[in-house]
Short mmCIF file of C-alpha atoms in Angstrom, two decimals:
data_model
loop_
_atom_site.label_atom_id
_atom_site.label_comp_id
_atom_site.label_asym_id
_atom_site.label_seq_id
_atom_site.Cartn_x
_atom_site.Cartn_y
_atom_site.Cartn_z
CA MET A 36 17.89 14.16 -57.85
CA MET A 37 20.61 13.05 -60.21
CA ALA A 38 21.16 9.34 -60.81
CA ASP A 39 24.82 9.57 -59.72
CA ASP A 40 23.92 11.39 -56.46
CA PRO A 41 25.16 9.24 -53.49
CA ALA A 42 21.98 9.90 -51.51
CA SER A 43 19.71 8.75 -54.35
CA ALA A 44 21.98 5.72 -54.96
CA ALA A 45 21.70 4.73 -51.29
CA TYR A 46 17.94 5.27 -51.33
CA SER A 47 17.50 3.15 -54.49
CA GLU A 48 19.77 0.45 -53.06
CA TYR A 49 17.64 0.32 -49.90
CA GLY A 50 14.55 0.37 -52.02
CA ASN A 51 15.83 -2.70 -53.86
CA MET A 52 16.37 -4.45 -50.56
CA GLN A 53 12.82 -3.73 -49.58
CA SER A 54 11.52 -5.09 -52.89
CA GLU A 55 12.61 -8.61 -52.04
CA GLU A 56 9.48 -10.55 -51.23
CA PRO A 57 10.07 -12.69 -48.15
CA TYR A 58 6.51 -14.08 -48.03
CA GLY A 59 5.71 -14.92 -51.62
CA GLY A 60 4.63 -11.69 -53.33
CA GLU A 61 2.40 -8.65 -52.96
CA ASP A 62 -0.82 -10.59 -52.27
CA SER A 63 0.63 -12.53 -49.33
CA ARG A 64 1.64 -9.27 -47.54
CA ARG A 65 -1.96 -8.76 -46.44
CA SER A 66 -1.92 -12.02 -44.52
CA VAL A 67 1.46 -11.40 -42.80
CA PRO A 68 1.36 -9.22 -39.69
CA ALA A 69 3.10 -5.83 -40.03
CA GLU A 70 5.36 -6.73 -37.09
CA GLU A 71 6.80 -9.65 -39.04
CA ARG A 72 7.36 -7.54 -42.14
CA GLY A 73 9.15 -4.99 -39.93
CA LYS A 74 11.46 -7.62 -38.48
CA TYR A 75 12.39 -8.68 -41.99
CA ALA A 76 13.14 -5.12 -43.03
CA GLU A 77 15.19 -4.57 -39.90
CA LYS A 78 17.27 -7.68 -40.60
CA LEU A 79 17.90 -6.52 -44.17
CA LEU A 80 18.99 -3.08 -42.98
CA ILE A 81 21.37 -4.50 -40.38
CA LYS A 82 22.84 -6.92 -42.94
CA HIS A 83 23.31 -4.01 -45.37
CA LEU A 84 24.94 -1.74 -42.76
CA LEU A 85 27.37 -4.37 -41.42
CA HIS A 86 28.32 -6.13 -44.67
CA ASP A 87 31.90 -4.71 -44.52
CA TYR A 88 32.22 -4.74 -40.72
CA ASP A 89 35.34 -6.42 -39.36
CA PRO A 90 34.65 -7.71 -35.84
CA ARG A 91 38.39 -7.84 -35.16
CA ALA A 92 38.63 -4.04 -35.51
CA ARG A 93 39.64 -2.27 -32.34
CA PRO A 94 40.56 1.32 -31.53
CA VAL A 95 44.42 1.18 -31.51
CA VAL A 96 47.11 2.85 -33.49
CA ASP A 97 48.71 0.47 -35.94
CA ALA A 98 50.41 0.73 -39.37
CA MET A 99 47.11 1.49 -41.07
CA SER A 100 46.02 4.17 -38.58
CA PRO A 101 46.99 7.82 -38.70
CA LYS A 102 49.92 8.49 -36.37
CA ILE A 103 49.29 10.35 -33.08
CA PHE A 104 52.42 11.98 -31.81
CA ILE A 105 52.63 12.88 -28.12
CA SER A 106 56.27 13.89 -28.35
CA LYS A 107 58.72 13.84 -31.19
CA ASN A 108 58.89 10.04 -31.63
CA PHE A 109 56.15 8.71 -29.36
CA VAL A 110 52.95 7.13 -30.70
CA ARG A 111 50.30 5.97 -28.23
CA GLN A 112 47.11 3.93 -28.31
CA ILE A 113 43.76 5.71 -28.65
CA THR A 114 41.85 5.84 -25.35
CA VAL A 115 38.13 5.19 -25.68
CA SER A 116 35.73 5.60 -22.76
CA PHE A 117 32.23 4.22 -22.68
CA GLY A 118 29.76 4.83 -19.91
CA MET A 119 26.24 3.67 -19.24
CA SER A 120 23.72 4.99 -16.70
CA LEU A 121 20.59 3.13 -15.70
CA ILE A 122 17.66 5.50 -16.07
CA GLN A 123 14.69 3.20 -15.46
CA ILE A 124 13.73 -0.45 -15.12
CA LEU A 125 10.82 -0.92 -17.54
CA ASP A 126 9.99 -4.63 -17.13
CA LEU A 127 11.28 -7.81 -15.54
CA ASN A 128 10.18 -11.15 -16.90
CA GLU A 129 11.50 -13.74 -14.42
CA ASN A 130 10.31 -16.74 -16.40
CA GLU A 131 12.29 -15.80 -19.49
CA GLN A 132 15.02 -14.01 -17.48
CA VAL A 133 14.64 -10.77 -19.44
CA LEU A 134 15.21 -7.34 -17.92
CA THR A 135 14.05 -4.42 -20.03
CA THR A 136 15.65 -1.08 -19.10
CA ASN A 137 16.04 2.51 -20.22
CA VAL A 138 19.68 3.57 -20.23
CA GLN A 139 21.80 6.50 -21.25
CA THR A 140 25.13 5.88 -22.95
CA LEU A 141 28.19 8.06 -23.28
CA TYR A 142 31.01 7.43 -25.72
CA VAL A 143 34.18 9.51 -25.65
CA SER A 144 37.22 9.01 -27.93
CA CYS A 145 40.27 10.83 -26.56
CA ARG A 146 42.71 11.41 -29.36
#
């Protein structure tokens, strides 16, 4: 791959994130459970993916959005539908009040 290839740049950037040593170096990795190392990698990935995320963003037409014309001069909001179906209850921990489920989601953006 070429160095200026976006895919290789993303891979090398993620590789750099993984190279950070949360537990004190290569030797200490053997004493840290794999599950803990996985949690650290997951947190780094989420931080990387959401670094530019604006939580105030919402799916409406505004000055920055492309215009959607219904008639000659009418612009409307974007309708977004989200559905969730319960497939299976996997576990219920009453002491910790945690319900683990298997669900199916459906997202539809009507433009």
